[in-house]
Coordinates of C-alpha atoms in Angstrom, one line a residue:
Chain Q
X1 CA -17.1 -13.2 -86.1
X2 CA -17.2 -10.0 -84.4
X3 CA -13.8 -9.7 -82.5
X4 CA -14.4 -5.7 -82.1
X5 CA -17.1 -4.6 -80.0
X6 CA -17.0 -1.4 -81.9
X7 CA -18.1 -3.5 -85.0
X8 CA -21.3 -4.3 -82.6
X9 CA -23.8 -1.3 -83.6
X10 CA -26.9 -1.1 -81.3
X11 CA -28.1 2.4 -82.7
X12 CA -27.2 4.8 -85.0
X13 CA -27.9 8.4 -85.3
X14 CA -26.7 10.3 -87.4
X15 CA -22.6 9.9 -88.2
X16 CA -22.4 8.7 -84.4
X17 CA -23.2 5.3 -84.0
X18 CA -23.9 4.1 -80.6
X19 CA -21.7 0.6 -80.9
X20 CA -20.9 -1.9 -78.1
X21 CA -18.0 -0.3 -76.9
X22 CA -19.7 3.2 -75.8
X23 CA -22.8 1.1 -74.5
X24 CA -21.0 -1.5 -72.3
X25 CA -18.5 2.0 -71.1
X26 CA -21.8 3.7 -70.0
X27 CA -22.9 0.3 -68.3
X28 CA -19.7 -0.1 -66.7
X29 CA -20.0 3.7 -65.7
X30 CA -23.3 3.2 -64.2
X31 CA -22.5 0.3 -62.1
X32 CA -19.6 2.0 -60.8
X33 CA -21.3 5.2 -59.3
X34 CA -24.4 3.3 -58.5
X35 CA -22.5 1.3 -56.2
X36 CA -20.4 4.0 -54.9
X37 CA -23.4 6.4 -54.7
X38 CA -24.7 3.6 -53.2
X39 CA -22.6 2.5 -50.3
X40 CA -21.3 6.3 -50.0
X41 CA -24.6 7.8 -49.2
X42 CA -24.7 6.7 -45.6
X43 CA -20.8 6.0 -44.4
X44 CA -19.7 5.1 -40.9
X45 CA -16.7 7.8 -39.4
X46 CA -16.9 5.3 -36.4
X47 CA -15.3 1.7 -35.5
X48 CA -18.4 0.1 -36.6
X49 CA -18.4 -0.4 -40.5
X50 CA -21.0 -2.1 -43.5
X51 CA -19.3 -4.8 -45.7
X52 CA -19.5 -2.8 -48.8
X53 CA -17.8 0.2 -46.9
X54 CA -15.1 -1.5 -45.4
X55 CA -15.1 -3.0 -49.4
X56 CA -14.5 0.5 -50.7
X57 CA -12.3 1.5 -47.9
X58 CA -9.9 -1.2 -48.8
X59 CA -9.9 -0.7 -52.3
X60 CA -9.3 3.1 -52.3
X61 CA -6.8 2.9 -49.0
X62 CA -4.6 0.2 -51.4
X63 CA -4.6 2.1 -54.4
X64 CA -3.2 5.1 -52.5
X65 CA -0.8 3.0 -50.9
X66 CA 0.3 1.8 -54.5
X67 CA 0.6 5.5 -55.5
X68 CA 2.4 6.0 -52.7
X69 CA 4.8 3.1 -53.3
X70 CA 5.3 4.3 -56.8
X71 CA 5.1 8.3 -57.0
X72 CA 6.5 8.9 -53.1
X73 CA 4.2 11.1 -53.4
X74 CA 1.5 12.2 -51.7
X75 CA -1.4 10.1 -53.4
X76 CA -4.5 12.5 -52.9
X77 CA -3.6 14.6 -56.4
X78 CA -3.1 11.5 -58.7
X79 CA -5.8 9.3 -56.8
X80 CA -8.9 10.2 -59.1
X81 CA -7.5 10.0 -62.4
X82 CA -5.3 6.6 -61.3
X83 CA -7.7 5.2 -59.5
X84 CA -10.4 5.5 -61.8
X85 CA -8.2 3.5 -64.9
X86 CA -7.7 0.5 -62.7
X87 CA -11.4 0.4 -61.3
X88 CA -13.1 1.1 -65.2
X89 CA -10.6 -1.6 -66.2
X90 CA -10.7 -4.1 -63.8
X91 CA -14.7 -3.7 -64.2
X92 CA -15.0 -3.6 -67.5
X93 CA -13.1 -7.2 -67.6
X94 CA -14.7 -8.8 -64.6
X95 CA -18.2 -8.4 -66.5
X96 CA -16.8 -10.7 -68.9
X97 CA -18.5 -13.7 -67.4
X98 CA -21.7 -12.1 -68.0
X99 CA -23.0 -14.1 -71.3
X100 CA -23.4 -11.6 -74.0
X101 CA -20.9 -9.0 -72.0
X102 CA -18.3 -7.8 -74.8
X103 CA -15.4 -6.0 -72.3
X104 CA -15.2 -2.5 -73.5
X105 CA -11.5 -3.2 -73.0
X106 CA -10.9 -5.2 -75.6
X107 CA -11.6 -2.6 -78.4
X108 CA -8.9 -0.5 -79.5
X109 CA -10.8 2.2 -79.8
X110 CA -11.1 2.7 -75.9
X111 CA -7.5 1.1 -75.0
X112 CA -6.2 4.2 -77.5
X113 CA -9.0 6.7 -75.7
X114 CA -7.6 5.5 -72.2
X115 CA -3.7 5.7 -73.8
X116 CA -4.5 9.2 -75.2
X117 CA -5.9 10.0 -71.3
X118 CA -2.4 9.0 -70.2
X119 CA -0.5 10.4 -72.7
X120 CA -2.4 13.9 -72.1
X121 CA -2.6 13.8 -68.2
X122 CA 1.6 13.1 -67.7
X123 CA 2.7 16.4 -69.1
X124 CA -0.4 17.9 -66.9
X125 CA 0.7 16.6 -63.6
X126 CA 4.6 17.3 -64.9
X127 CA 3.5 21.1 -65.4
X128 CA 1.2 21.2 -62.8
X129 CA 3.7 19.9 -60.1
X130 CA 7.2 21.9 -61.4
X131 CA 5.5 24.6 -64.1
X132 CA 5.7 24.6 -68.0
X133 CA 9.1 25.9 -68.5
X134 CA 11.0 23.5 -65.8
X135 CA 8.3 20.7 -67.1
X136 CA 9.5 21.5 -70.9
X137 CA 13.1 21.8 -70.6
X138 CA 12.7 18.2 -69.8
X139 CA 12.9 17.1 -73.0
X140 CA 16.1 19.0 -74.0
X141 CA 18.0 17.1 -71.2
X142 CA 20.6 16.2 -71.3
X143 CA 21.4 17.9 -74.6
X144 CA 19.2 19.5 -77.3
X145 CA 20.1 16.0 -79.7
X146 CA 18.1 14.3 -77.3
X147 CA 14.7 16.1 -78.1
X148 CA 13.2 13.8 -81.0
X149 CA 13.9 10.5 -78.8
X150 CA 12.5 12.1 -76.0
X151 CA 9.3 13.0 -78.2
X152 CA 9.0 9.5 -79.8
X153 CA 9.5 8.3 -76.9
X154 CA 6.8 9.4 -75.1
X155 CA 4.6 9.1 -78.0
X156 CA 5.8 4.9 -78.4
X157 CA 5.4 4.4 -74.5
X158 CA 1.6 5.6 -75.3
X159 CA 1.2 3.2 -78.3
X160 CA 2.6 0.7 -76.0
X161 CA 0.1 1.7 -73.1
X162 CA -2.7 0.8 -75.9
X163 CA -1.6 -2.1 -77.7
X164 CA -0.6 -4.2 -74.6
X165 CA -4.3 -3.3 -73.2
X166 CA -6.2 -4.2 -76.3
X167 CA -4.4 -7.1 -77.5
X168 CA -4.2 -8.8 -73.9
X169 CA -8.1 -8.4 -73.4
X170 CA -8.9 -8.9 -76.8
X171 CA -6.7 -11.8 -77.5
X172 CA -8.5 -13.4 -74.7
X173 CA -11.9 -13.5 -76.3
X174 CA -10.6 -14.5 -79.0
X175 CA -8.6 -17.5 -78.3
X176 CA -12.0 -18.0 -75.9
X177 CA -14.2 -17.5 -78.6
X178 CA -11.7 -20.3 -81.3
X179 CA -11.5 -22.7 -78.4
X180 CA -15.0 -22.5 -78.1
X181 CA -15.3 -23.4 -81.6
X182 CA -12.9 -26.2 -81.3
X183 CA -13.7 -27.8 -77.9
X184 CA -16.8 -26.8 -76.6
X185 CA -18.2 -27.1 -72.8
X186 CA -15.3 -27.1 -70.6
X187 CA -12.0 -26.0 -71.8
X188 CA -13.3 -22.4 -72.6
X189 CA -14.5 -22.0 -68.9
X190 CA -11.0 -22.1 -67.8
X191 CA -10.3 -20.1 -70.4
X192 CA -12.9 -17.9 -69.6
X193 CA -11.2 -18.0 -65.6
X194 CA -7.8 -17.5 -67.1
X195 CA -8.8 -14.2 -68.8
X196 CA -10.8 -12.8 -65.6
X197 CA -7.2 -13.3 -64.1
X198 CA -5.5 -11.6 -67.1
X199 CA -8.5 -8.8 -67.2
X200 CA -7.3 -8.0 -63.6
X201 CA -3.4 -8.3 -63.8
X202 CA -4.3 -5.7 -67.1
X203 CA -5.9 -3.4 -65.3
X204 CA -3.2 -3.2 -62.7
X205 CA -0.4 -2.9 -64.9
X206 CA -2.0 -0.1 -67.3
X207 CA -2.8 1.9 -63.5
X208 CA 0.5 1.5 -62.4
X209 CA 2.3 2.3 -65.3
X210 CA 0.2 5.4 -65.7
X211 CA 1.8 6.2 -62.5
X212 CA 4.8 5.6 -63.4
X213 CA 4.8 8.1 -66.0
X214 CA 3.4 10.3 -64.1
X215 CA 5.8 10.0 -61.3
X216 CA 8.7 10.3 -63.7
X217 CA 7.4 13.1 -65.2
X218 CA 7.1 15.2 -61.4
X219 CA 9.5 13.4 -59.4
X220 CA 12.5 13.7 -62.2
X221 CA 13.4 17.2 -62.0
X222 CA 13.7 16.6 -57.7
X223 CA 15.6 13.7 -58.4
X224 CA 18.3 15.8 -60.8
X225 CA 18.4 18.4 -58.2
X226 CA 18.9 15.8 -55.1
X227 CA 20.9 12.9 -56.1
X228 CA 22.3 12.2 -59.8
X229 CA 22.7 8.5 -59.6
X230 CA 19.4 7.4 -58.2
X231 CA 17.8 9.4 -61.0
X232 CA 19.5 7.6 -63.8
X233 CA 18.6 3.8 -61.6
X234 CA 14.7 5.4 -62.0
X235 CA 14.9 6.5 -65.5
X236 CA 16.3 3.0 -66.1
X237 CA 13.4 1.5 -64.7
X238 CA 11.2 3.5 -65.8
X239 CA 12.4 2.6 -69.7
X240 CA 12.4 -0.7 -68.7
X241 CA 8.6 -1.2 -67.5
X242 CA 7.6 1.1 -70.4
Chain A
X1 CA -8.6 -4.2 -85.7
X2 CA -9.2 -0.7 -86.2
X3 CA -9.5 2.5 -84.3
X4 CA -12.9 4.0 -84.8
X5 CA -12.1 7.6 -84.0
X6 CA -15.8 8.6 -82.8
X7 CA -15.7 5.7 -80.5
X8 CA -12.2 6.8 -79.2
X9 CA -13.3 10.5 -78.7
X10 CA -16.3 9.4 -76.8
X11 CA -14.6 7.2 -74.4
X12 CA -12.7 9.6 -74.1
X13 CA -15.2 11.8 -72.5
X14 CA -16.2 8.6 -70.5
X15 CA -13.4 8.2 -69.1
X16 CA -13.5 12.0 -68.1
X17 CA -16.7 11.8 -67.0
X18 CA -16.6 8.6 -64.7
X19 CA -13.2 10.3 -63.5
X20 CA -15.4 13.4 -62.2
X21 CA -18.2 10.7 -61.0
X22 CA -16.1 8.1 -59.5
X23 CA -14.2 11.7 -57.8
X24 CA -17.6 13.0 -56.5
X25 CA -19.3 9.7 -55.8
X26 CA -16.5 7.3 -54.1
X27 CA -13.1 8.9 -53.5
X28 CA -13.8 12.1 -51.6
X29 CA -16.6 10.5 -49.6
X30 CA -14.2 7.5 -48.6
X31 CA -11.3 9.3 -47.9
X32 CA -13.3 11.9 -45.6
X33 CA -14.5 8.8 -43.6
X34 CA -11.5 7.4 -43.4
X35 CA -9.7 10.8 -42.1
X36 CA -12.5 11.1 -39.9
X37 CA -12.1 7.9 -38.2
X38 CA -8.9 8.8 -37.7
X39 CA -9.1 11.9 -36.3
X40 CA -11.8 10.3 -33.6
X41 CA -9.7 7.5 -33.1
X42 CA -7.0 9.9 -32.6
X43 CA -9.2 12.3 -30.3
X44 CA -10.1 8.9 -28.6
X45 CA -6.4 7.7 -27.9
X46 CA -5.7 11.1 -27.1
X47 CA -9.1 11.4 -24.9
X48 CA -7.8 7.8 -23.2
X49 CA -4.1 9.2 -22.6
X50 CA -5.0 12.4 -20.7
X51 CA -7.9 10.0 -18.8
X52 CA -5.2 7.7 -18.0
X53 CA -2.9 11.0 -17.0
X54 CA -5.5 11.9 -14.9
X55 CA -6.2 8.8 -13.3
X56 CA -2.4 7.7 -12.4
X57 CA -2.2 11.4 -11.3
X58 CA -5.4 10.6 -8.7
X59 CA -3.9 7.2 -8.3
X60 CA -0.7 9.1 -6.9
X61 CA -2.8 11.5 -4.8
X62 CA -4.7 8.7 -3.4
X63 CA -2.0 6.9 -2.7
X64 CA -0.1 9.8 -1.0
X65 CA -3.3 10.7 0.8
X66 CA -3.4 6.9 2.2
X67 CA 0.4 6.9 3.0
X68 CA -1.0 10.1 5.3
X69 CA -3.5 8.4 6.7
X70 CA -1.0 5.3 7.7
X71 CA 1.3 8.0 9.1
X72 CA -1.2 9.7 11.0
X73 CA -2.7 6.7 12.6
X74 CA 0.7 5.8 13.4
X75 CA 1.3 8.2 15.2
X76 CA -2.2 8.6 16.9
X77 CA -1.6 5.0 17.8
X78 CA 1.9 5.6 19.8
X79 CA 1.0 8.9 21.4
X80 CA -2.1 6.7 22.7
X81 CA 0.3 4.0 23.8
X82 CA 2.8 6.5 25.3
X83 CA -0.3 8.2 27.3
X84 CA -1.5 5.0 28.3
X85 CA 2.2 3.7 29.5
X86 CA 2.3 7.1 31.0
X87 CA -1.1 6.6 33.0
X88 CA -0.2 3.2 33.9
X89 CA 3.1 4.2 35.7
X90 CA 1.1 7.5 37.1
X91 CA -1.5 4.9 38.6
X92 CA 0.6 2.5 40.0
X93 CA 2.9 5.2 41.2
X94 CA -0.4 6.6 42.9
X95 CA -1.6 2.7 44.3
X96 CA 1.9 2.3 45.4
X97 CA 1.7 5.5 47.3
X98 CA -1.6 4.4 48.5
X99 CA -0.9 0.6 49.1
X100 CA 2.6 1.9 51.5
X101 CA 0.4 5.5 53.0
X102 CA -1.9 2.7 54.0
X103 CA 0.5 0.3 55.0
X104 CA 2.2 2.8 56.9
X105 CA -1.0 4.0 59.2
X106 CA -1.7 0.3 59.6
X107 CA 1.8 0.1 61.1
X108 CA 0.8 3.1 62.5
X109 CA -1.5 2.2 64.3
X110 CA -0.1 -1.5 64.6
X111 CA 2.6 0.3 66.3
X112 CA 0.8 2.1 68.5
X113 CA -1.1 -0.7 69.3
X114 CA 1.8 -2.5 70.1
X115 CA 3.5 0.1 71.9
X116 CA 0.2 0.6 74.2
X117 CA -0.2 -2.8 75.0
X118 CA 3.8 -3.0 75.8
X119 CA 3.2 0.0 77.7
X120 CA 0.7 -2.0 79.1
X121 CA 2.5 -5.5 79.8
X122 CA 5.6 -3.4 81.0
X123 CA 4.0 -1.1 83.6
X124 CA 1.5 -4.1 84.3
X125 CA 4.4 -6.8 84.6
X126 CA 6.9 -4.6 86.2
X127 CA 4.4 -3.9 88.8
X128 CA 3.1 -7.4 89.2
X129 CA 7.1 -8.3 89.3
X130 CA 7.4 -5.2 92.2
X131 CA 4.8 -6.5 94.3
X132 CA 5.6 -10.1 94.4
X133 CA 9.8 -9.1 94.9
X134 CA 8.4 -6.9 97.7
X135 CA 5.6 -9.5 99.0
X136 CA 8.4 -12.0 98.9
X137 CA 11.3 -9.8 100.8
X138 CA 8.9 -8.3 103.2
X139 CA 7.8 -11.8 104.4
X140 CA 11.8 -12.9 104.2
X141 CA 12.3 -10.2 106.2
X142 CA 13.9 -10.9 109.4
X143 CA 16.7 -9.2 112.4
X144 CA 19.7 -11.2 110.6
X145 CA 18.6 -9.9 107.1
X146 CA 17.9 -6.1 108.6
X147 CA 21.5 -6.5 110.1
X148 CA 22.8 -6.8 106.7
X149 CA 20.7 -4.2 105.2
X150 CA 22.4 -1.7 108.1
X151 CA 25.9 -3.0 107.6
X152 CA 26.0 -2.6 104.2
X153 CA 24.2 0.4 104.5
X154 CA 27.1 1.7 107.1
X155 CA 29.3 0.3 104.4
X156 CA 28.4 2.7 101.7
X157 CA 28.6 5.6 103.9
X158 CA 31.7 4.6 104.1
X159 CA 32.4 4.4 100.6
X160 CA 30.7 7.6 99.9
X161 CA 33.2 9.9 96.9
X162 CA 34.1 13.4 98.1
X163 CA 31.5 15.0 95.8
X164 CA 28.6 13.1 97.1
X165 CA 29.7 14.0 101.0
X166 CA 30.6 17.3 100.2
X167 CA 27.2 17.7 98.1
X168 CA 25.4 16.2 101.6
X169 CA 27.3 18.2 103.8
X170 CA 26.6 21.5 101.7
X171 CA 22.8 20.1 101.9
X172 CA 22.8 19.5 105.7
X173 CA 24.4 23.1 106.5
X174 CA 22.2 25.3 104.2
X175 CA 19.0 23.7 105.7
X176 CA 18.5 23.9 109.4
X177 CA 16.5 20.5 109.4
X178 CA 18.2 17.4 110.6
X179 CA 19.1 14.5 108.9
X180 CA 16.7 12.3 108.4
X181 CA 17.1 8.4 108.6
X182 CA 14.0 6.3 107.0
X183 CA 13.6 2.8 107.8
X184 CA 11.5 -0.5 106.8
X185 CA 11.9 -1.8 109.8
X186 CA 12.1 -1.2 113.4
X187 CA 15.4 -0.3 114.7
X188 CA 17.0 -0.9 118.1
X189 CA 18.7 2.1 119.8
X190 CA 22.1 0.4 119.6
X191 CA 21.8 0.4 116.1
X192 CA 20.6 3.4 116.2
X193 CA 23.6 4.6 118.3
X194 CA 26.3 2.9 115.6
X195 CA 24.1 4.9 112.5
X196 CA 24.7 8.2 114.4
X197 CA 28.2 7.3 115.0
X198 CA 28.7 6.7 111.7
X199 CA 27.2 9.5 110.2
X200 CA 29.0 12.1 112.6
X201 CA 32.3 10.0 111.7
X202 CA 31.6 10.3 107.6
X203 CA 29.5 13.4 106.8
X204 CA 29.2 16.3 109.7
X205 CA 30.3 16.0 113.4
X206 CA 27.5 16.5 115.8
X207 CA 24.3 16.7 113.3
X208 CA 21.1 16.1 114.5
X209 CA 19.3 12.2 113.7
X210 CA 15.8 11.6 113.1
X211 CA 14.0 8.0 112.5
X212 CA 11.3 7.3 110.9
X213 CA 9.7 3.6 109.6
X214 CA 8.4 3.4 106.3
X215 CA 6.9 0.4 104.6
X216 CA 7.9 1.7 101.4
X217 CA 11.6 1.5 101.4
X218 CA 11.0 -2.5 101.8
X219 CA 13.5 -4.0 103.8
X220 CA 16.2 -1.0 103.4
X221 CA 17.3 2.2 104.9
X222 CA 17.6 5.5 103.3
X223 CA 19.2 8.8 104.9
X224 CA 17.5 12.2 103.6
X225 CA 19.3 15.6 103.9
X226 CA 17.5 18.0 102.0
X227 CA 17.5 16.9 98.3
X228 CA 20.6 14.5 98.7
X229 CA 19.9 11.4 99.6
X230 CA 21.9 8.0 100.1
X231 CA 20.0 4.7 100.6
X232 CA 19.9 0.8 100.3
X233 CA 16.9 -0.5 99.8
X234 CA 15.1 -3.6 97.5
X235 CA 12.9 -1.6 96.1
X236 CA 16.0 0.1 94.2
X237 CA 16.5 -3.4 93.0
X238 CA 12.9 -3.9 92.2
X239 CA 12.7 -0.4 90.5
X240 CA 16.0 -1.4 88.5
X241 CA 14.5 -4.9 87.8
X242 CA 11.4 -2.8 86.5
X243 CA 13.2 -1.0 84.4
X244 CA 15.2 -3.7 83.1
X245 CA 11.9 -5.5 82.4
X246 CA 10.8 -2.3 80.3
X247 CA 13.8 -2.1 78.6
X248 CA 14.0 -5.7 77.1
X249 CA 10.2 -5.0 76.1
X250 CA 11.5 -2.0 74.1
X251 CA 14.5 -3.2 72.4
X252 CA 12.5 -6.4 71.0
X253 CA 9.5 -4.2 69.8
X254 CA 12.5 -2.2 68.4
X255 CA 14.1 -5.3 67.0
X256 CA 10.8 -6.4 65.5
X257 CA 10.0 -2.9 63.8

């Protein structure tokens, strides 16, 4: 049994072999611009809008408004790179009940790609929002000791970011794919329905808590400068969620 | 569970790359619509607040201009009512005029009328009462009546007031005529005789006597000396009843003015 889609090898050339994961990413990929190419080509600015329109309206008005909730921020610099993890998540799980569909998702090798995105793109927005010596001196706060925890911290909140992706979509092929073996027909479709659920609660949590970092990362240093307590309340919950 | 290194490098590029696409093909796009809808809904609310400006400011003029109007007419309306009250009173100021103007001629002439045809009655009765006194007295007359008539005739030379005989006597001296004595009816010469006596006795000693018959004095006597004269005669009376007559005809067309 093939629990890895990366295991799944469709070509190879060379040292690179074109496995599952990369395939079903470039489907995913396709379907996603095709559609927005799609319903983007001719939009409405007026009252009257298409379904698919209004469709992509709502979904890029709400993830703003989630950035917004999160970051207080102003959404627009965050909203591509956000945006983009929850809709390449939640599509790469929804495909799922396509027969022969392995998510993308559930291979470690693109939860740690996707990780490594986040782990890379916090420091970015930090520096880019405050500059690399305010952004640094970060870690060395409140006291020098504190460097090392701060490091392995960020490094075990990536880790985190990763595992909880990979082993939430991956553990639910698998149970599908045991209970399948054990009682075939009808338990596996709820199963099945249970993990579209789980696919999309995964995707939400990995985009928000990519926010999260992010917003702790630029909105710290303004929150040391404005008010003490209520930075310490949203380093707490940051810690917590992570 | 492994991590294939290759795979993770090249979904890492995937992810980049549907970052970029997803950024090119549905983010910018949508949120350009979506500002862009604003903004004309914007424009539009805007557009429909200064429209609505406009029209409750043209609401206001219109309304003021109609409030004018009202006034105006108002007014148009009561200086037309005044005028008319004002003509009304002129014109029946002017028929009243005309209605008394005319009322007065016809009373005018009503009057005149009247006051002709009392003329009329009075000099036509009085006359008509004359000549019947005078038809009746003449054909009374008689010698016992005539006696009377010279006695009391005799009788008021008697009587005569010192003006009236010095007036007479003054007459009788300035003129060289002599007294004349006027009578309706024949009289003897001893009456005669007594009416010299007594005028010599009562006016002037030794003046000279004339007589004379006239049907006009009607059964009376009348003595002449120049202007002065001193008579009694029924045609006084009748003359006085005349006159009496006219004067009742004049106080009741007085009384009935």
């Amino acid at each position: 049994m093939n629990i890895s889609p990366d295991d799944v090898v469709f070509w190879q050339w060379g040292g690179f072999p074109l496995n599952a994961t990369v395939a079903y990413t470039w489907l995913v990929m396709a379907l996603l611009t095709l559609i927005s190419w799609l319903v983007t080509r001719r939009l409405s600015t007026g009252t009257e809008i298409s379904r698919w329109q209004n469709l992509l309206e709502v979904l890029v008005s709400g993830i703003r408004d989630q950035i917004r909730d999160v970051s207080r921020q102003d959404p627009g610099r965050y909203l591509p790179f956000v945006g983009t993890l929850f809709l390449y998540i939640a599509m790469a799980n929804l495909l799922n009940i396509v027969p022969g569909y392995m998510a993308p998702t559930g291979s470690l090798s693109t939860t740690t790609a996707l990780a490594i995105c986040v782990f890379v793109a916090v420091p970015l927005f930090g520096i880019a929002y405050e500059g690399p010596v305010t952004y640094l001196k970060h870690y060395v706060k409140p006291t020098p000791l504190m460097l090392p925890f701060n490091i392995v911290g960020e490094f075990s909140r990536t880790i985190a970011l990763a595992v909880r992706l990979y082993g939430n979509i991956m553990s639910g092929t698998v149970i599908a794919a045991i209970l399948l073996s054990l009682t075939p027909y009808f338990f596996p479709v709820v199963m099945q329905l249970l993990g579209l659920l789980t696919g999309m609660i995964q995707a939400y949590i990995f985009a928000i808590l990519a926010m999260v970092y992010i917003a702790s990362a630029t909105s710290v240093q303004t929150g040391n400068k404005d008010n003490l307590p209520n930075n310490k309340l949203s380093n707490n919950n940051t810690d917590k969620a992570g | 569970m492994s991590v294939d290194w290759i795979t993770v490098s090249a979904q890492i590029v995937n992810f980049l790359i549907l970052v970029w696409l997803l950024k090119r093909f549905l983010y910018q796009p949508v949120i350009r619509a979506m500002d862009r809808r604003e903004q004309r809904i914007a424009e539009q609310l805007e557009q429909a607040r200064q429209r609505e400006h406009q029209a409750q400011q043209q609401q206001q003029q219109y309304q003021e201009k109609a409030n004018e109007l009202d006034r105006q007419r108002e007014d148009i309306l009561s200086k037309a009512k005044e005028n008319a009250e004002q003509q009304k009173h002129e014109l029946m100021d002017q028929a009243r005029e005309e209605v008394s103007d005319i009322r007065k001629q016809w009373q005018q002439q009503v009057e005149q009328e009247k006051q002709a045809f009392l003329k009329n009655l009075r000099s036509k009765s009085a006359g008509a009462i004359q000549a019947i006194g005078r038809k009746a007295l003449s054909e009374l007359a008689n010698v016992e009546l005539e006696e009377q008539v010279i006695s009391s005739f005799l009788l008021r030379l008697k009587s005569l007031d010192h003006n009236t005989r010095k007036a007479l006597t003054q007459a009788l001296q300035e003129s060289s005529e002599p007294l004349r004595i006027h009578t309706a009816f024949e009289l003897d010469p001893a009456v005669r005789g007594r009416i010299t006596r007594a005028v010599h006795e009562h006016i002037v000693e030794g003046i000279e006597t004339e007589y004379f018959e006239s049907e006009q004095l009607l059964c009376g006597i009348e003595l002449n000396a120049g202007a002065q004269r001193i008579s009694w005669s029924l045609a006084d009376y009748l003359d006085g009843l005349g006159k009496q007559v006219e004067d009742a005809f004049a106080s009741t067309s007085s009384s009935n003015r």
